[in-house]
PDB file of C-alpha atoms in Angstrom:
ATOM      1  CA  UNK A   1       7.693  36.331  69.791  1.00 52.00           C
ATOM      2  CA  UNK A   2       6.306  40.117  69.658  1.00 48.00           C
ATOM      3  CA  UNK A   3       5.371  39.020  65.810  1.00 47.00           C
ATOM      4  CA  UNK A   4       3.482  35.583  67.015  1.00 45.00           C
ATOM      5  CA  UNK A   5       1.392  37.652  69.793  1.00 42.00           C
ATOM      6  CA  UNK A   6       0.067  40.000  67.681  1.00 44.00           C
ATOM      7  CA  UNK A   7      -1.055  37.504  65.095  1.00 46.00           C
ATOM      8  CA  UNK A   8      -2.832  35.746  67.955  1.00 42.00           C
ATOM      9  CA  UNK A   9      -4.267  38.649  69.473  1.00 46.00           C
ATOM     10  CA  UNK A  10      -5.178  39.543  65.310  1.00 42.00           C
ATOM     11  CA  UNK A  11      -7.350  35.923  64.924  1.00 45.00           C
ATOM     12  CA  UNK A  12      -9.067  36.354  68.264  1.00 45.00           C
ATOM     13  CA  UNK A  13     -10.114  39.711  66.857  1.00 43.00           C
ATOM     14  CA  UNK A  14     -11.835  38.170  63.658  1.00 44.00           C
ATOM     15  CA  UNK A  15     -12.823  35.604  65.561  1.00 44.00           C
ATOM     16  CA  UNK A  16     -15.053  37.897  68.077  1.00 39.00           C
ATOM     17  CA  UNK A  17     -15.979  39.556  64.629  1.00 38.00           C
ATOM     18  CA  UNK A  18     -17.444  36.687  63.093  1.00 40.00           C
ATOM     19  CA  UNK A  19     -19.184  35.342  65.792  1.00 36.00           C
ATOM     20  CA  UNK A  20     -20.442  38.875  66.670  1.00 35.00           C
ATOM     21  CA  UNK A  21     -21.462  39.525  63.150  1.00 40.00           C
ATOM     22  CA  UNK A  22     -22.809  36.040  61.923  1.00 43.00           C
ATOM     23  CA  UNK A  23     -24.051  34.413  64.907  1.00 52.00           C
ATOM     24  CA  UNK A  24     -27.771  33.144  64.001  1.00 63.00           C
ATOM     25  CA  UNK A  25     -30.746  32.234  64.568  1.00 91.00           C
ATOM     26  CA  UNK A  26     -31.507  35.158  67.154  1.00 94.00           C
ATOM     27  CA  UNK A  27     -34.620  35.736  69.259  1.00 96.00           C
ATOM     28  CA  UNK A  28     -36.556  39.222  68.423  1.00 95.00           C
ATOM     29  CA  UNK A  29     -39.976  40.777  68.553  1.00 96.00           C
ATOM     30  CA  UNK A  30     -41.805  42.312  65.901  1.00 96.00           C
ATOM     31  CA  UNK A  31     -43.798  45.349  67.324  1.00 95.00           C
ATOM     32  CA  UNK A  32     -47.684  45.221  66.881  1.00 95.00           C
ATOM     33  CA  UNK A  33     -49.397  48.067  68.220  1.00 93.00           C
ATOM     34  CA  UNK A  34     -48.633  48.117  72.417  1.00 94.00           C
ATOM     35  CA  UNK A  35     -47.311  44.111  71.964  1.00 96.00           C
ATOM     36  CA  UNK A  36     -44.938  42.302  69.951  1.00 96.00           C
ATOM     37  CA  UNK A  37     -44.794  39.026  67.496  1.00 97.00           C
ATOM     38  CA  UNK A  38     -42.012  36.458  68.824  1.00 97.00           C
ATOM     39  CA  UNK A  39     -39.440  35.887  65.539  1.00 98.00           C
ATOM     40  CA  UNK A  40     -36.321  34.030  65.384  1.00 97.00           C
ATOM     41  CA  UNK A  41     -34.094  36.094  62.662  1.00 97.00           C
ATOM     42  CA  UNK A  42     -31.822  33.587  60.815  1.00 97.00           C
ATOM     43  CA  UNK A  43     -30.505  35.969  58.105  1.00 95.00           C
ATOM     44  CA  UNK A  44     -30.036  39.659  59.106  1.00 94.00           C
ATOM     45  CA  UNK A  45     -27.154  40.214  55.903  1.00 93.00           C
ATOM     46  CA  UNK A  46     -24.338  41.200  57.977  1.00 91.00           C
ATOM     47  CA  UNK A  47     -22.156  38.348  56.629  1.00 87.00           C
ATOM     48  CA  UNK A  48     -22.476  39.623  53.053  1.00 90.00           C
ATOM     49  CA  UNK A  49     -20.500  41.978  51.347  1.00 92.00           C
ATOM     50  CA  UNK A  50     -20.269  43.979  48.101  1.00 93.00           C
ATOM     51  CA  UNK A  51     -18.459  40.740  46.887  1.00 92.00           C
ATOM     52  CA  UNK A  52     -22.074  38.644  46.853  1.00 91.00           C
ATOM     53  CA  UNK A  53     -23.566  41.496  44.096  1.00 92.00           C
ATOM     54  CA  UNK A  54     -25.130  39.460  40.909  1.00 90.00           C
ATOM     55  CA  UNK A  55     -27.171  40.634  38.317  1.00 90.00           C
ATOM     56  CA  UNK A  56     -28.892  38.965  35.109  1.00 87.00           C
ATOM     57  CA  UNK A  57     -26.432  40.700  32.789  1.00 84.00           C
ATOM     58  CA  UNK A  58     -24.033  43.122  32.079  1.00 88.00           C
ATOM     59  CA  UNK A  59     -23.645  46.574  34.352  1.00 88.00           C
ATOM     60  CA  UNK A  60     -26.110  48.869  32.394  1.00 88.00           C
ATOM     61  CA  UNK A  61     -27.719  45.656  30.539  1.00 92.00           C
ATOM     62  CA  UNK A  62     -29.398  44.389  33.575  1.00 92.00           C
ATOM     63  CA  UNK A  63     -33.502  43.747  34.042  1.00 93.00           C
ATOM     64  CA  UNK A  64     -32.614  43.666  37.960  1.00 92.00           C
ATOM     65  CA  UNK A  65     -29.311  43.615  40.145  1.00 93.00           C
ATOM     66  CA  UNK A  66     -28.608  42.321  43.880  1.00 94.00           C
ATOM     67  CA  UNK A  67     -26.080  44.335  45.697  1.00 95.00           C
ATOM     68  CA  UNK A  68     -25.444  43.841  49.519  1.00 95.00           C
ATOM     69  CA  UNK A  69     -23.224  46.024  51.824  1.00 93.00           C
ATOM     70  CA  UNK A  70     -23.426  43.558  55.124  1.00 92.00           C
ATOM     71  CA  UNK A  71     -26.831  45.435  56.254  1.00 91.00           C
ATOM     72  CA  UNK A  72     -29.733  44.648  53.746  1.00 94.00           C
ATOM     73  CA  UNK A  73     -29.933  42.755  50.547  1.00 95.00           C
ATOM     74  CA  UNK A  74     -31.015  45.561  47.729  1.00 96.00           C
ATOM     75  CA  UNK A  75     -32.846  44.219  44.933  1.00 95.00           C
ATOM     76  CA  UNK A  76     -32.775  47.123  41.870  1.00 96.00           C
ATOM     77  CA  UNK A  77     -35.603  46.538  39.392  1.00 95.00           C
ATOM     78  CA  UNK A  78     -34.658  48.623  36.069  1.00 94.00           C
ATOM     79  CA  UNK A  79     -37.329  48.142  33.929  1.00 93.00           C
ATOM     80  CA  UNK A  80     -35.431  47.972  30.719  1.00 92.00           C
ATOM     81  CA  UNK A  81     -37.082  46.691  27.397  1.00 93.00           C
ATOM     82  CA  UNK A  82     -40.267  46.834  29.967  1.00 93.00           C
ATOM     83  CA  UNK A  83     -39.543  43.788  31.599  1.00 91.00           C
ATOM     84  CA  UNK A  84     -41.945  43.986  34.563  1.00 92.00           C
ATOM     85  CA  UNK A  85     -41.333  41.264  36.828  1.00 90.00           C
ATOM     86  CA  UNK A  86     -38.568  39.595  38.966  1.00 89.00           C
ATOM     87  CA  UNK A  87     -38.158  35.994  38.954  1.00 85.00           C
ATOM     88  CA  UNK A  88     -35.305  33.720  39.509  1.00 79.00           C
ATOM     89  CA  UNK A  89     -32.361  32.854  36.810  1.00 74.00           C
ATOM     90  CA  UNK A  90     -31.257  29.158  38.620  1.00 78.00           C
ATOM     91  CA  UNK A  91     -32.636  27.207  41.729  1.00 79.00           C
ATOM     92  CA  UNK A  92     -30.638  28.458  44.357  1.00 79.00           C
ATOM     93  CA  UNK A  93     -30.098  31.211  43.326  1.00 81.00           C
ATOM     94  CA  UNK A  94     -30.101  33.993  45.808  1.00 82.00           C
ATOM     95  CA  UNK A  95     -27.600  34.502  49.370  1.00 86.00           C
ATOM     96  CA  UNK A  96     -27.875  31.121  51.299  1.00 91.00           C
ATOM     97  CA  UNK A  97     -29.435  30.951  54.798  1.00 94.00           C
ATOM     98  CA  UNK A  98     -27.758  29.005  57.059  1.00 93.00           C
ATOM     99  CA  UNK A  99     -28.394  25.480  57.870  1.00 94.00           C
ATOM    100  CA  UNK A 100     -27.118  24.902  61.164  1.00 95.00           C
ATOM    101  CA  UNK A 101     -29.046  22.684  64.053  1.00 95.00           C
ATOM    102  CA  UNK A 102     -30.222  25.552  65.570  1.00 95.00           C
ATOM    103  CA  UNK A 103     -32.148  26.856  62.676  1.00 96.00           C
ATOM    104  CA  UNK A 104     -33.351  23.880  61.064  1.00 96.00           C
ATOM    105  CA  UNK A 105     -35.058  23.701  64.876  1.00 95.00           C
ATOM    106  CA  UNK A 106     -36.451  26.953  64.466  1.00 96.00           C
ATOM    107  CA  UNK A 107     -37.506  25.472  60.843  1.00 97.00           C
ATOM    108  CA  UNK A 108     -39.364  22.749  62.339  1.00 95.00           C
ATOM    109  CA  UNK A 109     -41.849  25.005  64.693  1.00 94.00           C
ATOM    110  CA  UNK A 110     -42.066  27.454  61.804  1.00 97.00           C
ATOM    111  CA  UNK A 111     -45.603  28.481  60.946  1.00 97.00           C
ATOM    112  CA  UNK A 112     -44.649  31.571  59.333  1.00 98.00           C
ATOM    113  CA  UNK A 113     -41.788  33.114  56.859  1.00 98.00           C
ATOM    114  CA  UNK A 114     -41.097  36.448  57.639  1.00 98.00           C
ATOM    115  CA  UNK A 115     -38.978  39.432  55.704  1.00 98.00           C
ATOM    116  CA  UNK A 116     -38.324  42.992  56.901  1.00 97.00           C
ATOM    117  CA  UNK A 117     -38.945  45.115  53.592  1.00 97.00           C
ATOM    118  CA  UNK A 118     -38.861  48.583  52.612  1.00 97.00           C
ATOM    119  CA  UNK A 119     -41.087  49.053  48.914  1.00 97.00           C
ATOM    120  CA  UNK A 120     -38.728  51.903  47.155  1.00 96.00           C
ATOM    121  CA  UNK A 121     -41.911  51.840  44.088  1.00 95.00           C
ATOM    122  CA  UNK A 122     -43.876  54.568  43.943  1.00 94.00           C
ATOM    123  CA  UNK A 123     -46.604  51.807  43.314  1.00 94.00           C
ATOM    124  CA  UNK A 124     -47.374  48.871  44.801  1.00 96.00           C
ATOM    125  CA  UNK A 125     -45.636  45.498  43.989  1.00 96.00           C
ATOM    126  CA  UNK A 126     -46.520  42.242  44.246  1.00 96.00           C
ATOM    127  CA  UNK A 127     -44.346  39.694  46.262  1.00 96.00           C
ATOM    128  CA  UNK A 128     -44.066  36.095  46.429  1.00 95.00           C
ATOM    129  CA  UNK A 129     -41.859  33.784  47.843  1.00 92.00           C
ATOM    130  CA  UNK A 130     -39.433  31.738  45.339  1.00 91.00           C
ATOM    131  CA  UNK A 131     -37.045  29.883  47.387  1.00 93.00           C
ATOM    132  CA  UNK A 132     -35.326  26.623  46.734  1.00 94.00           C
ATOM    133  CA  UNK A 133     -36.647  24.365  49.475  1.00 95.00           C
ATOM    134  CA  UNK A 134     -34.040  21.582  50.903  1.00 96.00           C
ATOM    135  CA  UNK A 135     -36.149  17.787  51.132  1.00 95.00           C
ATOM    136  CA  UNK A 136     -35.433  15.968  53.856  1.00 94.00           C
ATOM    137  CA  UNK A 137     -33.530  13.343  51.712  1.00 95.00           C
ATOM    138  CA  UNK A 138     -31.162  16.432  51.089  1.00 94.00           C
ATOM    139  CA  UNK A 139     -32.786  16.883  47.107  1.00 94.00           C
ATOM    140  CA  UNK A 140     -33.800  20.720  46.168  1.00 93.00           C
ATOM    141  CA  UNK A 141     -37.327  21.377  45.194  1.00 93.00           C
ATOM    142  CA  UNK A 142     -37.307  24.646  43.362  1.00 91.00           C
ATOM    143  CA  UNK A 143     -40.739  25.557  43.304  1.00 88.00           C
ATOM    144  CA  UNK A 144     -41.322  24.778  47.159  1.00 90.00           C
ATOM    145  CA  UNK A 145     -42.398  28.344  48.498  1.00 93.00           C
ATOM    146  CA  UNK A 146     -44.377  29.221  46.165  1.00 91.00           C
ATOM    147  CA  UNK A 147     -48.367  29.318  46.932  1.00 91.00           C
ATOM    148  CA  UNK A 148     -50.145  27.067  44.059  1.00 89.00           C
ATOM    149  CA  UNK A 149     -52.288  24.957  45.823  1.00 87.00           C
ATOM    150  CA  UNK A 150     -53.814  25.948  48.499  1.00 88.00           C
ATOM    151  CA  UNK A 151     -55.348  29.223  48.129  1.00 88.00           C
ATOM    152  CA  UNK A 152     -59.058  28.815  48.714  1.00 90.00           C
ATOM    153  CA  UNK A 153     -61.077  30.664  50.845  1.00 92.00           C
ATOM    154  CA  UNK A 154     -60.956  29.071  53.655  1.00 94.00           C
ATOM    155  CA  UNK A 155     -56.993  28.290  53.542  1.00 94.00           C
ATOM    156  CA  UNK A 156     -56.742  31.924  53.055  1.00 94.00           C
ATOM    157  CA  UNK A 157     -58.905  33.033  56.429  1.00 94.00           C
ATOM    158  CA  UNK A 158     -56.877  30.497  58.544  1.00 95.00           C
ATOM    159  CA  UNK A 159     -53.575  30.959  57.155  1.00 96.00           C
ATOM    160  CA  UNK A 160     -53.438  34.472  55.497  1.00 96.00           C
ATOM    161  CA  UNK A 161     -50.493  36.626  54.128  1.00 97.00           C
ATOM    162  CA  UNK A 162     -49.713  39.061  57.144  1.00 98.00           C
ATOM    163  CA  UNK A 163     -48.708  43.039  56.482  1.00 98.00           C
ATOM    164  CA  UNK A 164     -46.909  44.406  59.835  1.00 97.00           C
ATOM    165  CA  UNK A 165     -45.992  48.511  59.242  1.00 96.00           C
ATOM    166  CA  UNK A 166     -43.393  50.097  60.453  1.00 94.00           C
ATOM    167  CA  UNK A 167     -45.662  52.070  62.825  1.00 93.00           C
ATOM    168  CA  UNK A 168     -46.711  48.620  64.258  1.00 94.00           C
ATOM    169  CA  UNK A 169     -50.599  48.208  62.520  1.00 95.00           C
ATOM    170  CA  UNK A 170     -51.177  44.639  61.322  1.00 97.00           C
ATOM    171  CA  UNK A 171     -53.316  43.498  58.288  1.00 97.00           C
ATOM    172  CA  UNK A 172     -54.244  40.553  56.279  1.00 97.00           C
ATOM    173  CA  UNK A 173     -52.394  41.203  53.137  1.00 97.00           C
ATOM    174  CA  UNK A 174     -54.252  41.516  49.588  1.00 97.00           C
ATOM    175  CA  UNK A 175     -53.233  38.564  47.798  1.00 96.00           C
ATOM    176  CA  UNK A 176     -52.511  38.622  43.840  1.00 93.00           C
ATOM    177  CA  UNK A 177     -51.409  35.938  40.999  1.00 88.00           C
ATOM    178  CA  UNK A 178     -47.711  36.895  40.909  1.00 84.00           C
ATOM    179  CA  UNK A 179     -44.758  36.185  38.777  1.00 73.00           C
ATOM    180  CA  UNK A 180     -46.460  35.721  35.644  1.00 70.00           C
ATOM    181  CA  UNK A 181     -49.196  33.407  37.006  1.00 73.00           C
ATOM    182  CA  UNK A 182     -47.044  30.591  38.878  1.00 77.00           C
ATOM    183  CA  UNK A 183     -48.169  31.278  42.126  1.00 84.00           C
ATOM    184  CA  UNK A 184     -49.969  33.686  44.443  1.00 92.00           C
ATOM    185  CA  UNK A 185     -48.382  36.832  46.274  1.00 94.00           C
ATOM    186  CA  UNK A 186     -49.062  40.027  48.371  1.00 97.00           C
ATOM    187  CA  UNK A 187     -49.797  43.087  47.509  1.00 98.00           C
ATOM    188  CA  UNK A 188     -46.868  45.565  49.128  1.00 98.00           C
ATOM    189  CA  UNK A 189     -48.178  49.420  49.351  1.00 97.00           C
ATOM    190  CA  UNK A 190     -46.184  51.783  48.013  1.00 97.00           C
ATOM    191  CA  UNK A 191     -43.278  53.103  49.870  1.00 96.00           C
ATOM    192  CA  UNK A 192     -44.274  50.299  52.752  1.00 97.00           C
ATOM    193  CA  UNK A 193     -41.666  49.780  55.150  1.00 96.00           C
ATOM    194  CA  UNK A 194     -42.292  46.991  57.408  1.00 96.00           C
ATOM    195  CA  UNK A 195     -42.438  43.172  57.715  1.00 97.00           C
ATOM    196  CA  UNK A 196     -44.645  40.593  55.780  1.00 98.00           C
ATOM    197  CA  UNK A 197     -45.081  36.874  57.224  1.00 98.00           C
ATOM    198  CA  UNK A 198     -46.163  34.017  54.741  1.00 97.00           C
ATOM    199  CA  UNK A 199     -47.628  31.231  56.084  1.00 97.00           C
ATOM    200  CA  UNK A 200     -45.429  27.991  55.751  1.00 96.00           C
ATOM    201  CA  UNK A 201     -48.919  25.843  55.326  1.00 95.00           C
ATOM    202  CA  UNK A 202     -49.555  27.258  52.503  1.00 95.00           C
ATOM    203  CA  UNK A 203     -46.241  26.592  50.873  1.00 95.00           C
ATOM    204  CA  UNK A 204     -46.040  23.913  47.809  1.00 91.00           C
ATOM    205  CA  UNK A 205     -43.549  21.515  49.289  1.00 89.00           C
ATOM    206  CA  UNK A 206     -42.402  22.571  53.070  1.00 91.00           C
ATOM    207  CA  UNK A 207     -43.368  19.672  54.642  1.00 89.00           C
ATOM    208  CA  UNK A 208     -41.995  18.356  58.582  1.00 90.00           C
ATOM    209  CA  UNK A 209     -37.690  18.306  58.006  1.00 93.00           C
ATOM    210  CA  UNK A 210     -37.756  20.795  54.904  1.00 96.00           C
ATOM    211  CA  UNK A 211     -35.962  24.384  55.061  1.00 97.00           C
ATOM    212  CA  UNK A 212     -35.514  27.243  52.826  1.00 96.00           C
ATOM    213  CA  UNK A 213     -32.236  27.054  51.088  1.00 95.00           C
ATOM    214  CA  UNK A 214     -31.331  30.607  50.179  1.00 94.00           C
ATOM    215  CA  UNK A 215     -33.707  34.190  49.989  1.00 92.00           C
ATOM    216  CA  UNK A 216     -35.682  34.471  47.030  1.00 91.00           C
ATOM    217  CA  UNK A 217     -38.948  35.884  45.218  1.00 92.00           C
ATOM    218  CA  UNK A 218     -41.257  37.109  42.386  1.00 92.00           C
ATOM    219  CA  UNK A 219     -41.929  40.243  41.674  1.00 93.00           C
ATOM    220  CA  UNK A 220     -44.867  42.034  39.561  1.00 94.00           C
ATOM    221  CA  UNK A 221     -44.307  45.921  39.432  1.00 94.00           C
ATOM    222  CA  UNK A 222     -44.929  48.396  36.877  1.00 92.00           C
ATOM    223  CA  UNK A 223     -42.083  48.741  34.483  1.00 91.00           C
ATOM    224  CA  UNK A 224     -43.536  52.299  33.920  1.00 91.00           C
ATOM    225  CA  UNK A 225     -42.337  53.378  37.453  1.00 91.00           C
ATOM    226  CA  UNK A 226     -38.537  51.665  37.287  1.00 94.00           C
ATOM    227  CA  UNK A 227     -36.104  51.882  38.574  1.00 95.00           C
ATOM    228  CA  UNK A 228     -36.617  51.441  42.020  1.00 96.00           C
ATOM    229  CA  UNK A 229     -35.254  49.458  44.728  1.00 96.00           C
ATOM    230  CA  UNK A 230     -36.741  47.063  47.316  1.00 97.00           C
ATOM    231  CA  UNK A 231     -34.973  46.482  50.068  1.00 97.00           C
ATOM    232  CA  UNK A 232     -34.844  43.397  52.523  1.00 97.00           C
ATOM    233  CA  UNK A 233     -33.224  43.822  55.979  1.00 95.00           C
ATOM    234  CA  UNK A 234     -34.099  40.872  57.604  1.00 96.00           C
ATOM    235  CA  UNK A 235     -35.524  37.099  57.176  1.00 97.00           C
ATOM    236  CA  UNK A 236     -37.489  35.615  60.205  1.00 97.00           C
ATOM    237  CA  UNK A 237     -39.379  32.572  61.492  1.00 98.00           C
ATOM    238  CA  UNK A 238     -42.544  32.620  63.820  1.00 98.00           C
ATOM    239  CA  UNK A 239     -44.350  30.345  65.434  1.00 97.00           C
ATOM    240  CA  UNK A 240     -47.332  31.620  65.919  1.00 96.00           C
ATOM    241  CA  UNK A 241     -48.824  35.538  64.997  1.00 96.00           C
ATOM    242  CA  UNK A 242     -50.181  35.481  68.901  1.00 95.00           C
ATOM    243  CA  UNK A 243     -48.982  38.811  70.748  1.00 95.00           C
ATOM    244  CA  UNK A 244     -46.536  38.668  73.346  1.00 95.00           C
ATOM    245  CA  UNK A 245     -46.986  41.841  75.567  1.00 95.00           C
ATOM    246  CA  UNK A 246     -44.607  44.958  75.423  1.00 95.00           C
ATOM    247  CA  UNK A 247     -43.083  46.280  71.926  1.00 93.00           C
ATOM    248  CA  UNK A 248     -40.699  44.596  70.519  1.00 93.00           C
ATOM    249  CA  UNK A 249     -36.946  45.386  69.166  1.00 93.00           C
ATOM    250  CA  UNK A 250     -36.887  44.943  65.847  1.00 90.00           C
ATOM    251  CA  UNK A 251     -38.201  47.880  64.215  1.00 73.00           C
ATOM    252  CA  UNK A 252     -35.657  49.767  63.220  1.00 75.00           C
ATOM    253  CA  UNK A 253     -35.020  48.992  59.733  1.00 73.00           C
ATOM    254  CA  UNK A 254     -31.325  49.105  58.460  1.00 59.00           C
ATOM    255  CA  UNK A 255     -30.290  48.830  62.157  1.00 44.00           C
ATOM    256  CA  UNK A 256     -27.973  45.812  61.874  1.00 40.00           C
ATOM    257  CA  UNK A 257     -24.503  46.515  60.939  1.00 40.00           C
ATOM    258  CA  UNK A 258     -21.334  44.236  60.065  1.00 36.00           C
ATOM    259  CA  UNK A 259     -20.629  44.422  64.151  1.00 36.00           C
ATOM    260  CA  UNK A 260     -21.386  45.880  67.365  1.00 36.00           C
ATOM    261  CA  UNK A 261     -18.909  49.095  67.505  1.00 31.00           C
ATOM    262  CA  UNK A 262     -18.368  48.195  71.417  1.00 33.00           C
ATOM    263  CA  UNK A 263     -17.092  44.444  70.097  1.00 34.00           C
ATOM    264  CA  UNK A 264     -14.402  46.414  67.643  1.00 34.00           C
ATOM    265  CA  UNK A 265     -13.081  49.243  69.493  1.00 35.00           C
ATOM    266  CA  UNK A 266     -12.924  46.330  72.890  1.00 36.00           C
ATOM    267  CA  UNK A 267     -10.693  44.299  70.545  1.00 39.00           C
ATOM    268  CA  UNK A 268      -8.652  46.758  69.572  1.00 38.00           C
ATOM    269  CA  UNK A 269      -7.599  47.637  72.948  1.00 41.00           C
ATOM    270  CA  UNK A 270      -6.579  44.550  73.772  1.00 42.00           C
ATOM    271  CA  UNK A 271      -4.477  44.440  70.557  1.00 41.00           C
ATOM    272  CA  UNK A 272      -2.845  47.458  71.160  1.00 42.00           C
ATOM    273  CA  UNK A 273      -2.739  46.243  74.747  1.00 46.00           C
ATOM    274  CA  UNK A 274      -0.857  42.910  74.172  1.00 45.00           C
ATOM    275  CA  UNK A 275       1.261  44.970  71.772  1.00 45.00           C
ATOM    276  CA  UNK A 276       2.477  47.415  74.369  1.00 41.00           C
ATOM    277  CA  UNK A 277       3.167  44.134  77.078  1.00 37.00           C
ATOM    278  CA  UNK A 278       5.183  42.796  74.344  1.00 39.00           C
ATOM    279  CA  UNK A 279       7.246  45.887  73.304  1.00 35.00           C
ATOM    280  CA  UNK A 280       7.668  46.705  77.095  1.00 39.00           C
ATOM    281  CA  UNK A 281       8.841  43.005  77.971  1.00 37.00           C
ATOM    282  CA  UNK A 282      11.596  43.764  75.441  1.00 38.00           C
ATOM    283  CA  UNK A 283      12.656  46.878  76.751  1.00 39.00           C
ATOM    284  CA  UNK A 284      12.606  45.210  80.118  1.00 46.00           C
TER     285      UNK A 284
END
């Protein structure tokens, strides 16, 4: 009996873990100066582990690596044989976002994509999005994200690239052909820490019903300056780039972790808890 509690009391614990660490989408603001942007994070990383690493070749062989430690997704560019750009190896490839009611309903008011970065380059980089995009038949149109088509002038004043820094000033991005000419990107300062929204109108093929299957991009960067490492903490939706007022509470980059610290030590108590009634019932 004592053996059958404590296994019970041990799944309730990963339980609360899982749904502590992996619950998603959540509701967040992105601080712009005194206000805040209204996001819906549906990827934060704390459900990956060291186990989800990949890299394009063999440790030491690599042009880039992914390595996760269930806070950010690290993307090490190494430069070798001068290689100066990230692009994708497979469709899909890249960790998975989830595809649960709930987010495919934040998907459907989507306007913008948004990622919380951190630009390890001493020089500036340019980004652009590269994610598989799920049709609404349930087919996977790999070149979905990208911008090819509608980058005009006017498409870019109504629906441009938007830089948010970490001390909370917003800019229209400088846009830039990225990933050897497929498709057009941002310009990410170096050192930048901070969030950039793409627009979703601008996007090849995310039409009404269509969702981003997994977290992928180009990258231009100066092979001259590798290796560095770029660092993603977070993956958002908006609706809108209206200000809400007061600051928001998701500034603080690296701030997620695998789970809350109160959630753990609470379970363990009541472990050790149920394991004392049970030893004590047998004495008695």
């Amino acid at each position: 009996m004592k053996k059958f509690v404590i296994a019970l009391c041990v799944f309730a614990l990963c339980c609360t873990l899982c749904v502590s660490a992996f619950a998603a989408p959540k509701q967040g603001g992105v601080t712009v100066g005194e206000n805040h942007i209204n996001v819906t994070v549906i990827e934060d990383f704390t459900g990956t582990s060291a186990s989800d690493n990949f890299a394009n070749g063999s440790a030491g062989e690599e042009y880039w690596k992914y390595e996760f430690n269930g806070k950010t997704m690290a993307i090490t560019l190494t430069g070798k044989d001068g290689v100066n750009c990230l692009y994708h190896m497979a469709a899909g490839e890249g960790p998975a976002l989830a595809a649960d009611a709930d987010t495919k309903a934040a998907w459907a008011n989507a306007k913008y994509v948004g990622y919380q970065i951190k630009n390890g380059s001493g020089q500036e980089v340019v980004l652009a999005t590269e994610s598989t995009v799920v049709n609404t038949d349930g087919s996977l149109n790999e070149w979905g994200a990208l911008f090819q088509h509608h980058n005009t002038e006017d498409e870019i004043a109504q629906w441009p690239i938007v830089l948010i820094a970490a001390d909370g000033t917003r800019s229209n991005g400088t846009e830039k052909t990225a990933g050897n000419g497929r498709g057009t990107g941002v310009a990410i300062p170096a050192g930048f820490t901070g969030w950039v929204f793409f627009p979703t109108a601008r996007m090849n093929g995310l039409g009404e019903g269509c969702y981003f299957k997994n977290t992928c991009f180009y990258m231009d960067y100066d092979a001259e300056n590798t290796p560095f490492t770029f660092l993603v903490n977070r993956v958002a939706l908006a609706d809108t780039m209206e200000l809400a007022q007061g600051a928001g509470d998701l500034d603080g980059f690296e701030s997620t972790d695998t789970a809350d610290f109160s959630v753990i030590a609470y379970a363990v108590a009541a472990i050790t808890g149920c394991g004392a009634l049970v030893v004590a019932k047998k004495r008695g």
